[in-house]
Short mmCIF file of C-alpha atoms in Angstrom, two decimals:
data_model
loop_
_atom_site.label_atom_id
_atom_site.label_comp_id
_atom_site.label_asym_id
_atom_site.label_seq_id
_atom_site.Cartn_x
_atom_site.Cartn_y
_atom_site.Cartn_z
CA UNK A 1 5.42 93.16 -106.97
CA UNK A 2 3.94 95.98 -106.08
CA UNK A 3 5.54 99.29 -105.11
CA UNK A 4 3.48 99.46 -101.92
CA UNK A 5 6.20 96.93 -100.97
CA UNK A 6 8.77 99.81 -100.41
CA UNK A 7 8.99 103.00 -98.55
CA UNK A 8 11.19 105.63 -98.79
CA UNK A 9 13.70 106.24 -95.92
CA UNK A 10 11.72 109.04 -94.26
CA UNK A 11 8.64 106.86 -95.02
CA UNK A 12 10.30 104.54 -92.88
CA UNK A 13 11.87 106.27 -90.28
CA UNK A 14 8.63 108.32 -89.84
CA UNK A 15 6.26 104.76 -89.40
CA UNK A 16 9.46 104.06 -86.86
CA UNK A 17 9.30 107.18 -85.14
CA UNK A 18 13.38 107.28 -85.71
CA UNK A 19 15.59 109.17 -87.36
CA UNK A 20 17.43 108.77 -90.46
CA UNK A 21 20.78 107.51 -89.08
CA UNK A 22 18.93 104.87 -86.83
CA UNK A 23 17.20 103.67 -89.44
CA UNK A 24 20.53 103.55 -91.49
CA UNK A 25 21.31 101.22 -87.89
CA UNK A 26 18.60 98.74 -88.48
CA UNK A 27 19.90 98.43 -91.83
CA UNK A 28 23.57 97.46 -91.01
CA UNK A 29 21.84 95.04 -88.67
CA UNK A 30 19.79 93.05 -90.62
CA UNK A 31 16.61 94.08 -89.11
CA UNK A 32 15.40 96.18 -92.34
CA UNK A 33 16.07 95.09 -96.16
CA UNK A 34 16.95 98.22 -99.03
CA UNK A 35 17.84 97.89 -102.11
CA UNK A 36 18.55 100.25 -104.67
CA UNK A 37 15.39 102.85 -106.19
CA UNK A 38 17.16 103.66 -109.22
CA UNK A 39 20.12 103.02 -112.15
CA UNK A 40 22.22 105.54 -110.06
CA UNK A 41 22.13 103.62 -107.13
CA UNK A 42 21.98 106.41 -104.56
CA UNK A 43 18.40 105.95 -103.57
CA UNK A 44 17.78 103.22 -101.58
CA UNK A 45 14.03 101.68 -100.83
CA UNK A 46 13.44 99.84 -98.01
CA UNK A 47 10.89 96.92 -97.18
CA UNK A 48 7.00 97.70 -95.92
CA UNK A 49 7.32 94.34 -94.40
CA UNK A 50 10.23 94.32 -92.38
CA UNK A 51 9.28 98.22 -91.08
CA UNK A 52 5.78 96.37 -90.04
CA UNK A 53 7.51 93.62 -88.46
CA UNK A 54 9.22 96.14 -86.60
CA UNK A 55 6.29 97.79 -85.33
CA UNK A 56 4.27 94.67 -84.45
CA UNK A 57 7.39 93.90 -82.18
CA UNK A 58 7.69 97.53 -80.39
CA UNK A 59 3.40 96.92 -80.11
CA UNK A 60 4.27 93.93 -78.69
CA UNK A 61 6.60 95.25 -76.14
CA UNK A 62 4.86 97.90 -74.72
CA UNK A 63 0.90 95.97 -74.49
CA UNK A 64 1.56 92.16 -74.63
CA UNK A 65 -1.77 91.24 -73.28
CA UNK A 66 -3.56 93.37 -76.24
CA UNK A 67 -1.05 91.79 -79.03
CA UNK A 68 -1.93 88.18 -77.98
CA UNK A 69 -5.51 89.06 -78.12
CA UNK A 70 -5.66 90.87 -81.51
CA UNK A 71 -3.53 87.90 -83.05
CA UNK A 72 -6.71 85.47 -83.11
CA UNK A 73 -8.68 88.33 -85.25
CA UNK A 74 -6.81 88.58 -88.52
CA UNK A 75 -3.69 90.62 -86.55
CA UNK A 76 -0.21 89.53 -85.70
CA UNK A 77 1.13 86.55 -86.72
CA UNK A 78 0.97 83.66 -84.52
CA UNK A 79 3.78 81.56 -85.87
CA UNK A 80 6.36 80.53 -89.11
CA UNK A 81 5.17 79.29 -92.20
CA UNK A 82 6.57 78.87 -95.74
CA UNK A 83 3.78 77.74 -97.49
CA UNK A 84 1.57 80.71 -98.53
CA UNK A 85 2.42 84.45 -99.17
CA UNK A 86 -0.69 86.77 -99.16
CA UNK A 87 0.87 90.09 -101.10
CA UNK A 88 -0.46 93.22 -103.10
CA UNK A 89 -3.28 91.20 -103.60
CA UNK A 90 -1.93 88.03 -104.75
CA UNK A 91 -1.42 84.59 -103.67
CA UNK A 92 1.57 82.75 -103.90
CA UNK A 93 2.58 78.85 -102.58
CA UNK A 94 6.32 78.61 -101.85
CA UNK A 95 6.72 81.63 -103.38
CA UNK A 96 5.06 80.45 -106.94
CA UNK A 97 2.38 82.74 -108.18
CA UNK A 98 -0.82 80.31 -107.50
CA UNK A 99 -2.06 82.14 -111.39
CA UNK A 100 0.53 80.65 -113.22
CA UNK A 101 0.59 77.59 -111.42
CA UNK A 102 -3.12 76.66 -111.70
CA UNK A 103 -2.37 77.08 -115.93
CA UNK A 104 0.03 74.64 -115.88
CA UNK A 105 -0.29 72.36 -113.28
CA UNK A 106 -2.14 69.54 -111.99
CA UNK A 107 -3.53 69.61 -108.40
CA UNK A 108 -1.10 66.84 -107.75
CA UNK A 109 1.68 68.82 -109.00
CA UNK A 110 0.94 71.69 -106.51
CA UNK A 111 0.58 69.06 -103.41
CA UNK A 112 4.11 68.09 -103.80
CA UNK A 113 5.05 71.51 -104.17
CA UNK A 114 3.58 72.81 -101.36
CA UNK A 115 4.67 69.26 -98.99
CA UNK A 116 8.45 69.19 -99.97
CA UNK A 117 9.17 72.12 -102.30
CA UNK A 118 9.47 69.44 -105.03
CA UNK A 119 6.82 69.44 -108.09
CA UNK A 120 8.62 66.92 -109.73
CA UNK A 121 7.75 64.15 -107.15
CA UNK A 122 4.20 63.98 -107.88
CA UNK A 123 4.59 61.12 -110.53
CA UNK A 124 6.12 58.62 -107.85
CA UNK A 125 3.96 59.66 -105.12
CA UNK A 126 0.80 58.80 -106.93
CA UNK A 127 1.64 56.53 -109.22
CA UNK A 128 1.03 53.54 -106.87
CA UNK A 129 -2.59 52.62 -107.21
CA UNK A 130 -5.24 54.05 -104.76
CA UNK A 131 -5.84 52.62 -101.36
CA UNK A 132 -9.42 50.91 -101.83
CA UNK A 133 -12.66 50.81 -99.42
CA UNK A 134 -15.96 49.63 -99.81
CA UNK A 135 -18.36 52.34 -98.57
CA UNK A 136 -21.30 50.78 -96.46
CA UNK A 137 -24.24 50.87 -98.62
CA UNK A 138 -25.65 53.63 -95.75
CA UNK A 139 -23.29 56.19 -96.61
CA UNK A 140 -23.64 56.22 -100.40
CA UNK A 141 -26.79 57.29 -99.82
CA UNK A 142 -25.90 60.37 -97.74
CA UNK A 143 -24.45 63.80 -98.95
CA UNK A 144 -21.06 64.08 -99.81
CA UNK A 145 -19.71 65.75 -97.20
CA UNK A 146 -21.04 63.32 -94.67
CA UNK A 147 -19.75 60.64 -96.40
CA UNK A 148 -15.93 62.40 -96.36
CA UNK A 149 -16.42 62.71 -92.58
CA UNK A 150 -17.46 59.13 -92.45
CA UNK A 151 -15.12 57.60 -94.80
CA UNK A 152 -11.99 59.04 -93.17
CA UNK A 153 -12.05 57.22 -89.76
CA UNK A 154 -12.84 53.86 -91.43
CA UNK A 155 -9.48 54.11 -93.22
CA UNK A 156 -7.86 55.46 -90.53
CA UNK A 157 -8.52 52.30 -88.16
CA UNK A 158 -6.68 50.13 -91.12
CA UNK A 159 -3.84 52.41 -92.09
CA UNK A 160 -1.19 51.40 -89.12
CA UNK A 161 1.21 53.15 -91.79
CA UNK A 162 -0.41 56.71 -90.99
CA UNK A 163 1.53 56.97 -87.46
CA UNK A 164 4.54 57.40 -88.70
CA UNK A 165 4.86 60.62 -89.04
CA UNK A 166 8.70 61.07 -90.75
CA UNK A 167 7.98 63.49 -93.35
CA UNK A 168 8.01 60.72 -96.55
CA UNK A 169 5.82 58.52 -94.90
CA UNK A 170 3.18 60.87 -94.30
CA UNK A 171 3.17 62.40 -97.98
CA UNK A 172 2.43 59.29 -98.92
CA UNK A 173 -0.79 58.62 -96.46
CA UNK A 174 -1.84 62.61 -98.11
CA UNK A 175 -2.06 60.59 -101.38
CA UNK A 176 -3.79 57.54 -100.03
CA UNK A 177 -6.42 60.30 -97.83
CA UNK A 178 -6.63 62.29 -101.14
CA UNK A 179 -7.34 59.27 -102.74
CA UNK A 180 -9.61 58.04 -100.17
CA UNK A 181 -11.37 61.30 -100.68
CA UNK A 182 -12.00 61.21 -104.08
CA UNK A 183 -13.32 57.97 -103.67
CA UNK A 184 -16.23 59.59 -101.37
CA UNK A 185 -17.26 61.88 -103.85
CA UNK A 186 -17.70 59.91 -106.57
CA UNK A 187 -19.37 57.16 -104.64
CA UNK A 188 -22.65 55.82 -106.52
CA UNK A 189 -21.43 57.64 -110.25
CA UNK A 190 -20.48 55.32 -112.94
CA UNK A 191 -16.92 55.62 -113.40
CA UNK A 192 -15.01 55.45 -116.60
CA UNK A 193 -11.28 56.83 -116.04
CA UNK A 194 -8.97 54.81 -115.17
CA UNK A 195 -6.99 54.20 -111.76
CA UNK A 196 -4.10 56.10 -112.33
CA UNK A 197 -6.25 59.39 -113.68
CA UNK A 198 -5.72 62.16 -112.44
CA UNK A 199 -8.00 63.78 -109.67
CA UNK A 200 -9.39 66.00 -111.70
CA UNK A 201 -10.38 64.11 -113.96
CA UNK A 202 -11.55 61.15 -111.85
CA UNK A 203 -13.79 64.13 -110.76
CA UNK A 204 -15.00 64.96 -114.48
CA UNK A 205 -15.61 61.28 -115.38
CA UNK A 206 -17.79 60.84 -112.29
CA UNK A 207 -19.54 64.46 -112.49
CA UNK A 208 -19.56 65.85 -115.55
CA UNK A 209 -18.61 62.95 -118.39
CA UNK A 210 -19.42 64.36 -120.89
CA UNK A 211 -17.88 67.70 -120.90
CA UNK A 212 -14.70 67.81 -121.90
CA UNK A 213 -13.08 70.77 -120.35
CA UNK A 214 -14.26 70.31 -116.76
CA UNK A 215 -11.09 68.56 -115.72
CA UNK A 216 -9.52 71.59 -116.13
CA UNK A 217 -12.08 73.82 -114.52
CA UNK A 218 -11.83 71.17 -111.36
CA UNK A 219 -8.01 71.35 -111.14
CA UNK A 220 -8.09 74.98 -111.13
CA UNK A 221 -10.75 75.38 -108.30
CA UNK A 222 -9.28 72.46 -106.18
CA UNK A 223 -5.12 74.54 -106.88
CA UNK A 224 -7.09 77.84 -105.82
CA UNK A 225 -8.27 76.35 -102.37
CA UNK A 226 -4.91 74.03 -101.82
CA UNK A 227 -3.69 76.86 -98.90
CA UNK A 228 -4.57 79.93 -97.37
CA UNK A 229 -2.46 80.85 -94.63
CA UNK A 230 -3.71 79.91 -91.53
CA UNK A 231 -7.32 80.33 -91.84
CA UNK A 232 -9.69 78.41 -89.19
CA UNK A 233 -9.38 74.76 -90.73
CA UNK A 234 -5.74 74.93 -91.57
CA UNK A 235 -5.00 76.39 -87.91
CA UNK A 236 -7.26 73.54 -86.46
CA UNK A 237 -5.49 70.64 -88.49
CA UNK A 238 -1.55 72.52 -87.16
CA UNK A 239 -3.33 72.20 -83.71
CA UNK A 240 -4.36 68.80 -84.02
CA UNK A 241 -0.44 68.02 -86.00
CA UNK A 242 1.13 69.71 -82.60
CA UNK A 243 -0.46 66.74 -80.69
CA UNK A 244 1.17 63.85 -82.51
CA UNK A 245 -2.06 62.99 -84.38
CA UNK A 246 -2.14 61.55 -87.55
CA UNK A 247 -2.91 62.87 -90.87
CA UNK A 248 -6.24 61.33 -90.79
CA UNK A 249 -6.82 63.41 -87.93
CA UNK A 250 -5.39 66.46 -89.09
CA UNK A 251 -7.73 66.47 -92.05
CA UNK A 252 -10.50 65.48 -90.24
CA UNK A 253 -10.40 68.01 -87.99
CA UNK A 254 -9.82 70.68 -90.78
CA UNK A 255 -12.95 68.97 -92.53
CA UNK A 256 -15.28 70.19 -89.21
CA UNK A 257 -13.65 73.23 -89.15
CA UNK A 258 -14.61 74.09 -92.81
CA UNK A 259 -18.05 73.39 -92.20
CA UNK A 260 -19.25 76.39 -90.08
CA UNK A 261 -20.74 79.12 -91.98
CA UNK A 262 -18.03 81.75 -91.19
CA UNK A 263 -15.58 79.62 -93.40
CA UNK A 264 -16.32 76.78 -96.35
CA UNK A 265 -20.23 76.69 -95.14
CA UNK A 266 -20.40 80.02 -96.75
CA UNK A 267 -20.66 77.97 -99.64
CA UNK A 268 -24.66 76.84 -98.78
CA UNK A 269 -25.25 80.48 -97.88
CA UNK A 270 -24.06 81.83 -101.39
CA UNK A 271 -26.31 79.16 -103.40
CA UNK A 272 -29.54 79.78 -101.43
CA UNK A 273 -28.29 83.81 -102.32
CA UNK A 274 -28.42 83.09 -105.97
CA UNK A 275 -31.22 80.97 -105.82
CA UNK A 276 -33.09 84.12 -104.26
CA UNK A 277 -31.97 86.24 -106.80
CA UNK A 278 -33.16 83.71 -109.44
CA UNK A 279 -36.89 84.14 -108.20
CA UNK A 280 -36.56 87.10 -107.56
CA UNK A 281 -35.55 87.98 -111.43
CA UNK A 282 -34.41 91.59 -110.87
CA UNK A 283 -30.51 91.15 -109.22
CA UNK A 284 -30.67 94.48 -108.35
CA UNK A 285 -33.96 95.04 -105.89
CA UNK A 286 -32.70 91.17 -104.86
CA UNK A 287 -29.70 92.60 -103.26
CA UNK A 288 -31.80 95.95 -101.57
CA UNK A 289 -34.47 93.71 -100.51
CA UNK A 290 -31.81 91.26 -98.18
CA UNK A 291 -29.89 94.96 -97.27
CA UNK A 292 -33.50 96.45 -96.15
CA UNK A 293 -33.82 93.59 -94.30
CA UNK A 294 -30.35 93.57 -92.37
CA UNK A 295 -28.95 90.65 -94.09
CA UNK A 296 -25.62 89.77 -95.36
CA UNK A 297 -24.43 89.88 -98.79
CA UNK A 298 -22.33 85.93 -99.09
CA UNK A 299 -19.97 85.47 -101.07
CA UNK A 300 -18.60 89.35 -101.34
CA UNK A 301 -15.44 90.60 -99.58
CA UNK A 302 -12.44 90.06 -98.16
CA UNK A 303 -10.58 91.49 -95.08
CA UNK A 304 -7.21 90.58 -96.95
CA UNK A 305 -8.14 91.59 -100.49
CA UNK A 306 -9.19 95.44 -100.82
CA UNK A 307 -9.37 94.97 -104.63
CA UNK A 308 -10.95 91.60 -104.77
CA UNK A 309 -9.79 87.83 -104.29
CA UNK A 310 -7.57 86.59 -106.78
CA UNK A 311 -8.99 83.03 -106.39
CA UNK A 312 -12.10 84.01 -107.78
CA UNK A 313 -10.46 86.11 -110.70
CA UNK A 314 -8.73 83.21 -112.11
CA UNK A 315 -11.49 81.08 -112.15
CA UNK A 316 -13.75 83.34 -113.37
CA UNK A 317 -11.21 84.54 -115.80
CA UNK A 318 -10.63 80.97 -116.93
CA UNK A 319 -15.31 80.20 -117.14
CA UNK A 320 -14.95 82.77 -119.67
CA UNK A 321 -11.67 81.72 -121.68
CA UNK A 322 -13.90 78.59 -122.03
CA UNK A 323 -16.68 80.54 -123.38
CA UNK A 324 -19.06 79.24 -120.05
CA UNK A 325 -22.13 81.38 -119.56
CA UNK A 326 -21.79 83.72 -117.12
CA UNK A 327 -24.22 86.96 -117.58
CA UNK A 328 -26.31 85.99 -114.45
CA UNK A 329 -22.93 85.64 -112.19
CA UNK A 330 -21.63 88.63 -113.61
CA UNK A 331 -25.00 91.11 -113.28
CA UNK A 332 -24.93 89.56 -109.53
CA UNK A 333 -21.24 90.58 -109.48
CA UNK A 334 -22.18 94.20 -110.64
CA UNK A 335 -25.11 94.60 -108.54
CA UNK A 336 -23.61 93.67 -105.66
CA UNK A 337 -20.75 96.07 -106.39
CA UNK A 338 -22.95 99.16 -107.11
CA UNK A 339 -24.19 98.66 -103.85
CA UNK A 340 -21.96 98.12 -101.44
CA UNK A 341 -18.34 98.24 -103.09
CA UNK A 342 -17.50 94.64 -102.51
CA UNK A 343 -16.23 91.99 -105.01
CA UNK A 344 -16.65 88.23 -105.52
CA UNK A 345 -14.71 86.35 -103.31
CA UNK A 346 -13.51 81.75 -103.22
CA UNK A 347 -17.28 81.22 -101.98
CA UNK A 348 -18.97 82.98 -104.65
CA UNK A 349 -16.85 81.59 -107.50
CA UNK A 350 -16.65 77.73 -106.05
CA UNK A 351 -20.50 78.05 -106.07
CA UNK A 352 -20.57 79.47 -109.67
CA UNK A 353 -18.61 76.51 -111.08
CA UNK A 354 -20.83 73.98 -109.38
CA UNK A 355 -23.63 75.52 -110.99
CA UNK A 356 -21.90 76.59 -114.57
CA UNK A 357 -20.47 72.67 -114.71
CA UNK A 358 -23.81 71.52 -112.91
CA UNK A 359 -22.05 70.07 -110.47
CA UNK A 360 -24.27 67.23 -107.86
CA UNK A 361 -25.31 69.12 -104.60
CA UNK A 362 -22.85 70.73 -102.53
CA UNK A 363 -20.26 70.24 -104.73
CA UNK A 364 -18.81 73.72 -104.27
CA UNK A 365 -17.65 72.78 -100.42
CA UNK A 366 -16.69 69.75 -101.43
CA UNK A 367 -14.19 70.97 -103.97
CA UNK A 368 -13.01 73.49 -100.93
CA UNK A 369 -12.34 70.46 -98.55
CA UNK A 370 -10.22 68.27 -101.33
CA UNK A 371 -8.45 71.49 -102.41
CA UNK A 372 -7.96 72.56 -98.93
CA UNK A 373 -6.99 69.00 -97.78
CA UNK A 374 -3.49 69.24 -100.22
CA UNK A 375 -3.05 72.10 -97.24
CA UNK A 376 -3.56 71.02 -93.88
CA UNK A 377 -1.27 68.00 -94.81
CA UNK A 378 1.49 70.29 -95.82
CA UNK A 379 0.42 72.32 -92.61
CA UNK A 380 0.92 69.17 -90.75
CA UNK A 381 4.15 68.19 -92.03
CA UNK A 382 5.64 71.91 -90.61
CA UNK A 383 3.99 71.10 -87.44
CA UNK A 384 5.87 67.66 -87.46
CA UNK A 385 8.65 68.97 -87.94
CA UNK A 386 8.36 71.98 -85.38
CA UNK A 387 7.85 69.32 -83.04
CA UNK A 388 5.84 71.86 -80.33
CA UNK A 389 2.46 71.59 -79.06
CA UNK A 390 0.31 74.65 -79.84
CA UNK A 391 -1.10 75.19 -76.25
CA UNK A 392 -1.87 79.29 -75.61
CA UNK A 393 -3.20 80.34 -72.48
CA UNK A 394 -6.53 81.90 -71.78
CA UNK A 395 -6.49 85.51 -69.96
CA UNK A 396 -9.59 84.20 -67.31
CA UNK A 397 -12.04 86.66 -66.74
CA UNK A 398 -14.47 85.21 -64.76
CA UNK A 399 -15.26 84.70 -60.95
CA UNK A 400 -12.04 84.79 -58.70
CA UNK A 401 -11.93 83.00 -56.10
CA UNK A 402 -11.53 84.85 -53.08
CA UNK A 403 -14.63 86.89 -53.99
#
């Protein structure tokens, strides 16, 4: 980690506004965490994150109204998980760095993990074959995400086992609705794996068949979008957990979440982007022309990475182990930096494996809302067992009535 994760103890007590021997206090009572700085042992750091839980609490305190508020815009947080750590610019499921675990894992692998702490129960989960459907001919026809928001309630209708909701029984409708999922997307592609494939490669044999290394491209970019905290889809699908819906409606509610534009929709804005800078054929007077003309830049930045999202690092860093083309990504990477400081973020680099693996249309949201599914089910299982309904109140602000 880091050593932005520590402060000194005047660091601390001055963020506090204490002194030394109250912070020594907090110490002996739990509420702070030191450990020794050096071999001599008589400097002692103490931890950022327990001084800033600290502070958020004393906030709290003293303007309630203003806490609540700021919580809902990337503030406070708003309740327990312990799926996904967000720290020094890394991403981490059940404390597993999600870099080491896309190298060596399959997507399958990580859903256990991140369900029931447990990689090792992935082979019995989906090892039973997967639930079948026939799609009406109607939906084949339509894009892919339609037919994942179509597909879903069908199932769901059939699958009486999906409302019981004891934590083994619903890891095992996530592998049927993963299942069911994958069967969506690779509706009308001649399929040549076989049923007890992995999804990744039930992916490659439908998409890409005859490239041999996209299986592992796909696993990556479907590990890299399992979880992120409790970002608009994954907070919609614990909502819609805290009712005593099923999984089927957990994920479809996190699937019309996704869709807006401020979350996986970004997606469609970052391929008409590089399609724009395509025509354009200079990257660079691309970029001023959309910044002369007050428009966004998709696809760059992120409030919670200053020096750049590590999703799309390891999956660019793996497009070029592989040897993939990517000067054109890269120059729009560059140019986009010289300009205005920002760097590729999930969006950008879902949409530049769509188009590196050439990928069918929309592909790059698509991969979000499978990845992200593995998520909102392990969201839902917390919320299961939490066994609370997620119902804030609103602070009204309209006409009273005795006006």
């Amino acid at each position: 980690m880091s050593e932005n994760r520590y402060l000194s103890a005047k660091e601390a007590a001055d963020l506090l506004v204490i002194s030394l021997p109250t912070l020594y206090a907090y110490v002996s009572r739990g509420l702070i965490r030191s450990e020794s700085a050096d071999e001599s042992k008589r400097q002692r750091r103490y931890y950022r994150e327990d001084v800033d839980k600290l502070l958020l609490k004393k906030e709290a305190s003293r303007n309630p109204e203003k806490m609540a508020e700021s919580a809902l815009h990337w503030g406070a947080p708003v309740l327990d998980s312990a799926l996904t750590l967000i720290l020094d610019g890394k991403l981490y499921y059940r404390g597993e760095d999600v870099a080491q675990l896309a190298r060596t894992e399959p997507l399958e692998a990580v859903a256990t993990l991140l369900w029931a702490d447990d990689r090792t129960l992935w082979r019995d989960l989906f090892s039973s074959p997967p639930t079948t459907i026939a799609l009406p001919e109607y939906l084949i026809s339509q894009p892919a995400y339609t037919r994942l928001q179509s597909l879903l309630p069908l199932a769901a209708v059939q699958d009486f086992a999906a409302y019981d909701l004891r934590p083994e029984t619903v890891m095992q409708t996530g592998a049927r609705i993963l299942a069911l999922m994958v069967t969506a997307l690779t509706a009308g592609f001649a399929q040549n794996s076989s049923t007890h494939a992995l999804i990744a490669e039930k992916l490659e044999s439908a998409w890409s068949p005859t490239d041999e290394s996209a299986a592992e491209i796909l696993n990556v970019a479907l590990i890299v979008c399992a979880d992120h905290e409790l970002n608009a889809s994954s907070f919609t699908a614990r909502i819609v957990a805290s009712t005593g819906a099923t999984p089927y409606a957990v994920v479809m509610g996190g699937l019309a979440a996704l869709t807006g534009v401020k979350h996986g929709g970004n997606t469609e804005r970052v391929e008409a982007f590089l399609n724009e800078l395509s025509a354009a054929g200079d990257v660079r007077q691309g970029i001023a022309g959309r910044l002369r003309r007050g428009e966004m830049v998709p696809g760059f930045g992120h409030k919670l990475y200053m020096e750049g999202d590590p999703r799309a690092a390891i999956l660019f860093d793996l497009l070029r182990g592989q040897g993939r083309d990517l000067h054109f990504y890269e120059a729009v990477s560059a140019g986009v930096f010289e300009v205005i400081g920002e760097h590729p973020n999930v969006d950008f680099a879902l949409v530049t494996v769509a188009r590196v693996l050439n990928l069918p249309p929309d592909s790059a949201l698509t991969l979000f809302a499978l990845g992200r599914a593995v998520g909102w089910i392990a969201h839902a299982l917390e919320q299961y067992r939490d066994d609370t309904l997620i119902r804030p109140r609103a602070r009204y602000v309209g006409n009273q009535p005795w006006l």
